[in-house]
Amino acid sequence: MANNDSSDRSLTNLSGPLVLIGAGKMGGAMLQGWLGLGFAPDQAVVFEPQPSGEIAALAARGVRLNPPAASVRDAAAMVIAVKPQAAAEVVPAYAGLAGAGTVVVSIMAGQTLRTLADLLPPGAAIVRSMPNTPAAIARGITVAVANPQVSAGQRDLANRLLAAIGTVEWVADEALMDAVTAVSGSGPAYVFLLAETLARAGVAAGLPPALAAKLARETVAGAGELLRRSELDPAVLRRNVTSPGGTTAAALDVLMSPKGLAALMETAVAAATRRSRELAG
Ligand SMILES: NC(=O)c1ccc[n+]([C@@H]2O[C@H](COP(=O)([O-])OP(=O)(O)OC[C@H]3O[C@@H](n4cnc5c(N)ncnc54)[C@H](OP(=O)(O)O)[C@@H]3O)[C@@H](O)[C@H]2O)c1
């Protein structure tokens, strides 16, 4: 169920500070999103060994950057946005900041609720989530799953934190996260590949490379925006631009052949799902 109403998005009246561990690409985008939603900068605590200029500038607005850990009390939420490989070292180092009422929100790919629970104090309320790169422009889609310790209020807070970078969906079954990773987590790369290969095919069909690249980029971006704004199913939008016996139909006969794009995409997503399972151990 999507939960992205404007009424759900305010970040005022939290019970305590928001702690962000790792302010790189994803964590930085989340922090900017929270501040954009009116979150008070002096309630944001950021731990980041190498802050970018943008993050360092937020300290001048009141964000607490790398304060002594002992000065942080009763965080409402602790968002972990470091690389998954760093989890085993970093999470225990900050585990003491999670109090009884803190919800821990991880965006680390492949780090399971069980793994995280083992790195945090017993009984920690944990949300595992999987965003994707359009989060950088607040147009991501994130799928989240909570452990049983997460209360309704904590889940709502986690939802509001994640909604700062786009749409949020919740699942009850953590096993779905591998397929989620394969579809939306890795999905932006498939779309970029579509733009690359469409441009290359244009060159093969005789277009100058710069023109082919521009046509492919704008077509993928424009069609994506049209899809977003439309309530129609993608299949309906596709049919709407396909005249029987026309040029689009000629290409779709190839793309929709038995060994065409559908079969290839299914194999690709299955491979990514498998890999996600392997990485999660
Ligand atoms: N990018 C994506 O498309 C994407 C999609 C879905 C999920 N994710 C997940 O999002 C997480 C972050 O990815 P990202 O692309 O934002 O990575 P990133 O840009 O490398 O950000 C991670 C940040 O954490 C910092 N860090 C490392 N050790 C730390 C510590 N001890 N305390 C505090 N901060 C520390 C890093 O600092 P240094 O640079 O100094 O190491 C870096 O700035 C990953 O777990 C990834 O799985 C990313």
mmCIF file of C-alpha atoms and ligand atoms in Angstrom:
data_model
loop_
_atom_site.group_PDB
_atom_site.id
_atom_site.type_symbol
_atom_site.label_atom_id
_atom_site.label_comp_id
_atom_site.label_asym_id
_atom_site.label_seq_id
_atom_site.Cartn_x
_atom_site.Cartn_y
_atom_site.Cartn_z
ATOM 1 C CA MET A 1 0.000 0.000 0.000
ATOM 2 C CA ALA A 2 1.460 3.361 -0.962
ATOM 3 C CA ASN A 3 1.500 5.861 1.842
ATOM 4 C CA ASN A 4 2.615 9.144 0.521
ATOM 5 C CA ASP A 5 -0.127 11.704 1.240
ATOM 6 C CA SER A 6 1.000 15.194 2.028
ATOM 7 C CA SER A 7 -0.762 14.763 5.399
ATOM 8 C CA ASP A 8 1.659 11.950 6.197
ATOM 9 C CA ARG A 9 4.776 13.830 5.298
ATOM 10 C CA SER A 10 5.350 16.461 7.944
ATOM 11 C CA LEU A 11 8.300 15.915 10.235
ATOM 12 C CA THR A 12 7.400 18.070 13.190
ATOM 13 C CA ASN A 13 6.716 17.058 16.774
ATOM 14 C CA LEU A 14 9.092 14.109 16.863
ATOM 15 C CA SER A 15 9.848 12.662 20.281
ATOM 16 C CA GLY A 16 13.599 13.244 19.878
ATOM 17 C CA PRO A 17 16.394 13.901 17.393
ATOM 18 C CA LEU A 18 16.820 12.161 14.056
ATOM 19 C CA VAL A 19 20.183 10.471 13.736
ATOM 20 C CA LEU A 20 21.658 9.839 10.293
ATOM 21 C CA ILE A 21 24.644 7.540 10.016
ATOM 22 C CA GLY A 22 26.310 7.972 6.628
ATOM 23 C CA ALA A 23 25.509 11.129 4.660
ATOM 24 C CA GLY A 24 26.674 9.979 1.219
ATOM 25 C CA LYS A 25 24.486 9.974 -1.892
ATOM 26 C CA MET A 26 21.423 8.339 -0.340
ATOM 27 C CA GLY A 27 21.738 9.595 3.235
ATOM 28 C CA GLY A 28 22.503 13.117 1.972
ATOM 29 C CA ALA A 29 19.397 13.080 -0.255
ATOM 30 C CA MET A 30 17.282 11.939 2.692
ATOM 31 C CA LEU A 31 18.635 14.670 4.953
ATOM 32 C CA GLN A 32 17.944 17.352 2.330
ATOM 33 C CA GLY A 33 14.444 15.896 1.934
ATOM 34 C CA TRP A 34 13.747 16.060 5.688
ATOM 35 C CA LEU A 35 14.923 19.651 5.928
ATOM 36 C CA GLY A 36 12.832 20.461 2.852
ATOM 37 C CA LEU A 37 9.801 19.120 4.711
ATOM 38 C CA GLY A 38 10.408 21.575 7.514
ATOM 39 C CA PHE A 39 12.361 19.357 9.889
ATOM 40 C CA ALA A 40 14.236 21.547 12.380
ATOM 41 C CA PRO A 41 17.976 21.375 11.485
ATOM 42 C CA ASP A 42 19.022 21.405 15.141
ATOM 43 C CA GLN A 43 17.112 18.153 15.640
ATOM 44 C CA ALA A 44 19.197 16.403 12.974
ATOM 45 C CA VAL A 45 22.353 14.610 14.078
ATOM 46 C CA VAL A 46 24.668 13.409 11.328
ATOM 47 C CA PHE A 47 27.621 11.070 11.641
ATOM 48 C CA GLU A 48 29.752 11.200 8.506
ATOM 49 C CA PRO A 49 33.573 10.940 8.468
ATOM 50 C CA GLN A 50 33.975 12.794 5.156
ATOM 51 C CA PRO A 51 31.089 15.244 4.809
ATOM 52 C CA SER A 52 30.574 16.773 1.360
ATOM 53 C CA GLY A 53 30.578 20.571 1.083
ATOM 54 C CA GLU A 54 26.775 20.503 1.007
ATOM 55 C CA ILE A 55 26.531 18.497 4.209
ATOM 56 C CA ALA A 56 29.181 20.633 5.947
ATOM 57 C CA ALA A 57 27.173 23.728 4.955
ATOM 58 C CA LEU A 58 24.121 22.299 6.725
ATOM 59 C CA ALA A 59 26.074 22.427 9.976
ATOM 60 C CA ALA A 60 25.965 26.217 9.654
ATOM 61 C CA ARG A 61 22.165 25.930 9.588
ATOM 62 C CA GLY A 62 22.198 24.033 12.872
ATOM 63 C CA VAL A 63 22.549 20.378 11.861
ATOM 64 C CA ARG A 64 24.735 18.660 14.461
ATOM 65 C CA LEU A 65 27.606 17.105 12.518
ATOM 66 C CA ASN A 66 29.708 14.428 14.224
ATOM 67 C CA PRO A 67 28.905 15.432 17.817
ATOM 68 C CA PRO A 68 30.224 13.288 20.687
ATOM 69 C CA ALA A 69 27.993 10.196 20.650
ATOM 70 C CA ALA A 70 27.324 10.567 24.377
ATOM 71 C CA SER A 71 25.595 13.910 23.708
ATOM 72 C CA VAL A 72 22.849 12.226 21.676
ATOM 73 C CA ARG A 73 19.896 11.018 23.733
ATOM 74 C CA ASP A 74 16.531 9.423 22.987
ATOM 75 C CA ALA A 75 16.643 9.569 19.205
ATOM 76 C CA ALA A 76 13.213 9.216 17.596
ATOM 77 C CA ALA A 77 14.882 7.458 14.673
ATOM 78 C CA MET A 78 18.325 6.335 13.593
ATOM 79 C CA VAL A 79 18.750 5.997 9.827
ATOM 80 C CA ILE A 80 21.659 3.849 8.675
ATOM 81 C CA ALA A 81 22.859 4.757 5.188
ATOM 82 C CA VAL A 82 26.414 3.422 5.025
ATOM 83 C CA LYS A 83 27.572 0.832 2.495
ATOM 84 C CA PRO A 84 26.375 -2.677 3.348
ATOM 85 C CA GLN A 85 29.998 -3.900 3.630
ATOM 86 C CA ALA A 86 30.511 -1.419 6.479
ATOM 87 C CA ALA A 87 27.470 -2.598 8.478
ATOM 88 C CA ALA A 88 29.240 -5.113 10.731
ATOM 89 C CA GLU A 89 31.721 -2.471 11.860
ATOM 90 C CA VAL A 90 29.589 0.671 11.833
ATOM 91 C CA VAL A 91 26.234 -0.473 13.257
ATOM 92 C CA PRO A 92 27.632 -1.745 16.597
ATOM 93 C CA ALA A 93 29.636 1.468 16.930
ATOM 94 C CA TYR A 94 26.380 3.486 16.990
ATOM 95 C CA ALA A 95 24.125 0.841 18.542
ATOM 96 C CA GLY A 96 24.276 2.616 21.914
ATOM 97 C CA LEU A 97 22.403 5.581 20.423
ATOM 98 C CA ALA A 98 19.280 3.476 19.922
ATOM 99 C CA GLY A 99 17.089 3.897 23.002
ATOM 100 C CA ALA A 100 13.882 2.116 23.958
ATOM 101 C CA GLY A 101 11.749 4.361 21.727
ATOM 102 C CA THR A 102 14.105 4.601 18.739
ATOM 103 C CA VAL A 103 13.182 3.104 15.386
ATOM 104 C CA VAL A 104 16.237 2.057 13.390
ATOM 105 C CA VAL A 105 15.753 2.460 9.642
ATOM 106 C CA SER A 106 18.311 0.756 7.422
ATOM 107 C CA ILE A 107 18.590 1.481 3.712
ATOM 108 C CA MET A 108 21.544 -0.898 3.295
ATOM 109 C CA ALA A 109 21.023 -3.341 0.441
ATOM 110 C CA GLY A 110 20.920 -6.982 1.482
ATOM 111 C CA GLN A 111 21.233 -6.441 5.243
ATOM 112 C CA THR A 112 18.421 -8.516 6.722
ATOM 113 C CA LEU A 113 16.308 -7.741 9.772
ATOM 114 C CA ARG A 114 17.993 -10.686 11.510
ATOM 115 C CA THR A 115 21.532 -9.438 10.735
ATOM 116 C CA LEU A 116 20.632 -5.952 11.898
ATOM 117 C CA ALA A 117 18.998 -7.254 15.080
ATOM 118 C CA ASP A 118 22.231 -9.115 15.879
ATOM 119 C CA LEU A 119 24.183 -5.837 15.593
ATOM 120 C CA LEU A 120 21.749 -3.763 17.701
ATOM 121 C CA PRO A 121 20.585 -3.932 21.332
ATOM 122 C CA PRO A 122 18.099 -6.748 22.057
ATOM 123 C CA GLY A 123 14.508 -5.870 21.174
ATOM 124 C CA ALA A 124 15.424 -3.025 18.791
ATOM 125 C CA ALA A 125 12.631 -1.801 16.518
ATOM 126 C CA ILE A 126 14.028 -2.126 12.987
ATOM 127 C CA VAL A 127 12.815 -1.223 9.514
ATOM 128 C CA ARG A 128 14.722 -2.597 6.540
ATOM 129 C CA SER A 129 14.201 -0.660 3.341
ATOM 130 C CA MET A 130 15.333 -0.655 -0.264
ATOM 131 C CA PRO A 131 15.328 2.672 -2.091
ATOM 132 C CA ASN A 132 16.574 3.334 -5.635
ATOM 133 C CA THR A 133 18.736 6.025 -7.226
ATOM 134 C CA PRO A 134 15.973 8.428 -8.357
ATOM 135 C CA ALA A 135 15.832 9.111 -4.607
ATOM 136 C CA ALA A 136 18.517 11.703 -5.382
ATOM 137 C CA ILE A 137 15.773 13.820 -7.031
ATOM 138 C CA ALA A 138 13.056 12.742 -4.546
ATOM 139 C CA ARG A 139 11.579 10.445 -7.216
ATOM 140 C CA GLY A 140 12.695 7.120 -5.813
ATOM 141 C CA ILE A 141 10.560 4.196 -4.861
ATOM 142 C CA THR A 142 11.374 2.504 -1.582
ATOM 143 C CA VAL A 143 10.034 -0.791 -0.275
ATOM 144 C CA ALA A 144 10.127 -1.313 3.490
ATOM 145 C CA VAL A 145 9.571 -4.174 5.916
ATOM 146 C CA ALA A 146 9.396 -3.892 9.700
ATOM 147 C CA ASN A 147 10.274 -6.340 12.459
ATOM 148 C CA PRO A 148 7.583 -7.153 15.047
ATOM 149 C CA GLN A 149 9.093 -4.696 17.546
ATOM 150 C CA VAL A 150 8.133 -1.714 15.348
ATOM 151 C CA SER A 151 5.021 0.039 16.705
ATOM 152 C CA ALA A 152 2.394 1.672 14.499
ATOM 153 C CA GLY A 153 3.778 5.105 15.417
ATOM 154 C CA GLN A 154 7.353 4.064 14.597
ATOM 155 C CA ARG A 155 6.258 2.626 11.272
ATOM 156 C CA ASP A 156 4.499 5.881 10.493
ATOM 157 C CA LEU A 157 7.659 7.833 11.338
ATOM 158 C CA ALA A 158 9.778 5.500 9.171
ATOM 159 C CA ASN A 159 7.278 6.017 6.372
ATOM 160 C CA ARG A 160 7.550 9.789 6.648
ATOM 161 C CA LEU A 161 11.367 9.630 6.667
ATOM 162 C CA LEU A 162 11.437 7.440 3.555
ATOM 163 C CA ALA A 163 8.719 9.471 1.800
ATOM 164 C CA ALA A 164 11.189 12.374 1.727
ATOM 165 C CA ILE A 165 12.926 10.605 -1.195
ATOM 166 C CA GLY A 166 9.856 9.386 -3.081
ATOM 167 C CA THR A 167 7.078 6.822 -2.920
ATOM 168 C CA VAL A 168 7.015 4.179 -0.181
ATOM 169 C CA GLU A 169 5.531 0.693 -0.277
ATOM 170 C CA TRP A 170 5.457 -1.741 2.649
ATOM 171 C CA VAL A 171 5.610 -5.510 2.518
ATOM 172 C CA ALA A 172 4.941 -7.934 5.348
ATOM 173 C CA ASP A 173 7.169 -10.707 3.981
ATOM 174 C CA GLU A 174 10.895 -9.929 4.072
ATOM 175 C CA ALA A 175 11.592 -12.690 1.526
ATOM 176 C CA LEU A 176 10.119 -10.378 -1.137
ATOM 177 C CA MET A 177 13.028 -7.956 -0.685
ATOM 178 C CA ASP A 178 15.258 -9.945 -3.059
ATOM 179 C CA ALA A 179 12.773 -9.561 -5.919
ATOM 180 C CA VAL A 180 12.182 -5.938 -4.920
ATOM 181 C CA THR A 181 15.932 -5.352 -5.192
ATOM 182 C CA ALA A 182 15.918 -6.976 -8.629
ATOM 183 C CA VAL A 183 12.990 -4.894 -9.919
ATOM 184 C CA SER A 184 13.161 -1.395 -8.420
ATOM 185 C CA GLY A 185 16.582 -1.364 -6.715
ATOM 186 C CA SER A 186 18.494 -2.395 -9.810
ATOM 187 C CA GLY A 187 15.767 -1.253 -12.236
ATOM 188 C CA PRO A 188 17.108 2.237 -12.997
ATOM 189 C CA ALA A 189 20.187 0.593 -14.574
ATOM 190 C CA TYR A 190 17.944 -1.413 -16.910
ATOM 191 C CA VAL A 191 16.262 1.798 -18.046
ATOM 192 C CA PHE A 192 19.629 3.512 -18.593
ATOM 193 C CA LEU A 193 20.681 0.481 -20.637
ATOM 194 C CA LEU A 194 17.528 0.894 -22.718
ATOM 195 C CA ALA A 195 18.567 4.475 -23.495
ATOM 196 C CA GLU A 196 22.097 3.306 -24.375
ATOM 197 C CA THR A 197 20.995 0.477 -26.637
ATOM 198 C CA LEU A 198 18.285 2.560 -28.327
ATOM 199 C CA ALA A 199 20.920 5.175 -29.153
ATOM 200 C CA ARG A 200 23.285 2.521 -30.490
ATOM 201 C CA ALA A 201 20.534 1.043 -32.637
ATOM 202 C CA GLY A 202 19.824 4.530 -33.966
ATOM 203 C CA VAL A 203 23.452 4.878 -35.035
ATOM 204 C CA ALA A 204 23.247 1.458 -36.701
ATOM 205 C CA ALA A 205 20.161 2.712 -38.546
ATOM 206 C CA GLY A 206 22.186 5.677 -39.895
ATOM 207 C CA LEU A 207 21.723 8.514 -37.366
ATOM 208 C CA PRO A 208 24.654 10.710 -36.269
ATOM 209 C CA PRO A 209 25.713 9.518 -32.742
ATOM 210 C CA ALA A 210 24.921 12.802 -30.969
ATOM 211 C CA LEU A 211 21.444 12.953 -32.448
ATOM 212 C CA ALA A 212 20.795 9.266 -31.706
ATOM 213 C CA ALA A 213 21.882 9.774 -28.069
ATOM 214 C CA LYS A 214 19.632 12.802 -27.681
ATOM 215 C CA LEU A 215 16.630 11.069 -29.247
ATOM 216 C CA ALA A 216 17.083 8.018 -27.031
ATOM 217 C CA ARG A 217 17.555 10.032 -23.818
ATOM 218 C CA GLU A 218 14.560 12.294 -24.402
ATOM 219 C CA THR A 219 12.391 9.381 -25.507
ATOM 220 C CA VAL A 220 13.122 7.350 -22.384
ATOM 221 C CA ALA A 221 12.717 10.386 -20.113
ATOM 222 C CA GLY A 222 9.583 11.661 -21.861
ATOM 223 C CA ALA A 223 7.911 8.248 -21.998
ATOM 224 C CA GLY A 224 8.771 7.749 -18.310
ATOM 225 C CA GLU A 225 7.173 11.073 -17.413
ATOM 226 C CA LEU A 226 4.112 10.269 -19.528
ATOM 227 C CA LEU A 227 3.792 6.939 -17.756
ATOM 228 C CA ARG A 228 4.069 8.643 -14.368
ATOM 229 C CA ARG A 229 1.417 11.217 -15.157
ATOM 230 C CA SER A 230 -1.000 8.751 -16.733
ATOM 231 C CA GLU A 231 -3.319 6.481 -14.839
ATOM 232 C CA LEU A 232 -3.308 4.041 -17.740
ATOM 233 C CA ASP A 233 -1.553 0.716 -17.636
ATOM 234 C CA PRO A 234 1.771 0.698 -19.579
ATOM 235 C CA ALA A 235 0.328 -1.931 -21.922
ATOM 236 C CA VAL A 236 -2.549 0.446 -22.789
ATOM 237 C CA LEU A 237 -0.149 3.332 -23.387
ATOM 238 C CA ARG A 238 1.895 1.030 -25.651
ATOM 239 C CA ARG A 239 -1.180 -0.044 -27.615
ATOM 240 C CA ASN A 240 -2.265 3.581 -27.938
ATOM 241 C CA VAL A 241 0.914 4.376 -29.900
ATOM 242 C CA THR A 242 0.884 1.237 -32.043
ATOM 243 C CA SER A 243 -1.079 1.406 -35.322
ATOM 244 C CA PRO A 244 -1.732 -1.986 -36.873
ATOM 245 C CA GLY A 245 0.790 -2.641 -39.621
ATOM 246 C CA GLY A 246 2.759 0.520 -38.745
ATOM 247 C CA THR A 247 6.364 1.189 -37.812
ATOM 248 C CA THR A 248 5.965 0.677 -34.044
ATOM 249 C CA ALA A 249 4.190 -2.620 -34.688
ATOM 250 C CA ALA A 250 7.111 -3.777 -36.839
ATOM 251 C CA ALA A 251 9.554 -3.154 -33.975
ATOM 252 C CA LEU A 252 7.257 -4.604 -31.322
ATOM 253 C CA ASP A 253 6.906 -7.817 -33.362
ATOM 254 C CA VAL A 254 10.631 -8.266 -32.734
ATOM 255 C CA LEU A 255 10.694 -7.083 -29.108
ATOM 256 C CA MET A 256 7.633 -9.168 -28.191
ATOM 257 C CA SER A 257 8.715 -12.354 -29.965
ATOM 258 C CA PRO A 258 9.086 -15.482 -27.760
ATOM 259 C CA LYS A 259 12.783 -14.779 -27.142
ATOM 260 C CA GLY A 260 12.244 -11.025 -26.985
ATOM 261 C CA LEU A 261 12.308 -8.475 -24.213
ATOM 262 C CA ALA A 262 9.822 -10.220 -21.883
ATOM 263 C CA ALA A 263 11.872 -13.419 -21.755
ATOM 264 C CA LEU A 264 15.127 -11.483 -21.414
ATOM 265 C CA MET A 265 13.751 -9.292 -18.611
ATOM 266 C CA GLU A 266 12.433 -12.308 -16.756
ATOM 267 C CA THR A 267 15.858 -13.982 -16.935
ATOM 268 C CA ALA A 268 17.603 -10.764 -15.898
ATOM 269 C CA VAL A 269 15.331 -10.143 -12.896
ATOM 270 C CA ALA A 270 15.667 -13.792 -11.840
ATOM 271 C CA ALA A 271 19.481 -13.431 -11.969
ATOM 272 C CA ALA A 272 19.383 -10.268 -9.843
ATOM 273 C CA THR A 273 16.976 -11.896 -7.370
ATOM 274 C CA ARG A 274 19.325 -14.874 -7.023
ATOM 275 C CA ARG A 275 22.299 -12.587 -6.531
ATOM 276 C CA SER A 276 20.474 -10.579 -3.886
ATOM 277 C CA ARG A 277 19.694 -13.827 -2.029
ATOM 278 C CA GLU A 278 23.348 -14.900 -2.237
ATOM 279 C CA LEU A 279 24.603 -11.532 -0.960
ATOM 280 C CA ALA A 280 22.181 -11.605 1.973
ATOM 281 C CA GLY A 281 23.662 -15.000 2.843
HETATM 282 N N1 LIG B 1 22.936 4.230 -4.431
HETATM 283 C C1 LIG B 1 21.910 3.430 -4.677
HETATM 284 O O1 LIG B 1 21.397 3.299 -5.771
HETATM 285 C C2 LIG B 1 21.275 2.652 -3.589
HETATM 286 C C3 LIG B 1 20.041 2.031 -3.816
HETATM 287 C C4 LIG B 1 19.469 1.315 -2.774
HETATM 288 C C5 LIG B 1 20.117 1.216 -1.563
HETATM 289 N N2 LIG B 1 21.300 1.834 -1.383
HETATM 290 C C6 LIG B 1 21.956 1.681 -0.131
HETATM 291 O O2 LIG B 1 22.200 2.927 0.435
HETATM 292 C C7 LIG B 1 23.360 2.839 1.230
HETATM 293 C C8 LIG B 1 24.211 4.044 0.969
HETATM 294 O O3 LIG B 1 24.567 4.071 -0.408
HETATM 295 P P1 LIG B 1 25.173 5.384 -1.058
HETATM 296 O O4 LIG B 1 25.136 5.184 -2.524
HETATM 297 O O5 LIG B 1 24.540 6.585 -0.455
HETATM 298 O O6 LIG B 1 26.672 5.233 -0.526
HETATM 299 P P2 LIG B 1 27.760 6.341 -0.222
HETATM 300 O O7 LIG B 1 27.512 7.549 -1.079
HETATM 301 O O8 LIG B 1 29.086 5.687 -0.227
HETATM 302 O O9 LIG B 1 27.374 6.767 1.288
HETATM 303 C C9 LIG B 1 27.769 6.056 2.434
HETATM 304 C C10 LIG B 1 28.346 7.081 3.391
HETATM 305 O O10 LIG B 1 28.553 6.495 4.685
HETATM 306 C C11 LIG B 1 29.750 7.020 5.184
HETATM 307 N N3 LIG B 1 30.356 6.226 6.266
HETATM 308 C C12 LIG B 1 31.265 5.220 6.200
HETATM 309 N N4 LIG B 1 31.610 4.801 7.432
HETATM 310 C C13 LIG B 1 30.920 5.556 8.312
HETATM 311 C C14 LIG B 1 30.855 5.608 9.725
HETATM 312 N N5 LIG B 1 31.613 4.817 10.500
HETATM 313 N N6 LIG B 1 30.031 6.493 10.302
HETATM 314 C C15 LIG B 1 29.284 7.314 9.553
HETATM 315 N N7 LIG B 1 29.313 7.324 8.197
HETATM 316 C C16 LIG B 1 30.114 6.452 7.581
HETATM 317 C C17 LIG B 1 30.628 7.051 3.970
HETATM 318 O O11 LIG B 1 31.747 7.872 4.234
HETATM 319 P P3 LIG B 1 33.143 7.567 3.432
HETATM 320 O O12 LIG B 1 32.896 8.026 2.054
HETATM 321 O O13 LIG B 1 34.133 8.358 4.197
HETATM 322 O O14 LIG B 1 33.357 6.071 3.528
HETATM 323 C C18 LIG B 1 29.686 7.612 2.915
HETATM 324 O O15 LIG B 1 29.670 9.018 2.921
HETATM 325 C C19 LIG B 1 24.072 1.522 0.861
HETATM 326 O O16 LIG B 1 23.964 0.626 1.926
HETATM 327 C C20 LIG B 1 23.305 1.025 -0.325
HETATM 328 O O17 LIG B 1 23.158 -0.387 -0.263
HETATM 329 C C21 LIG B 1 21.897 2.560 -2.366
#
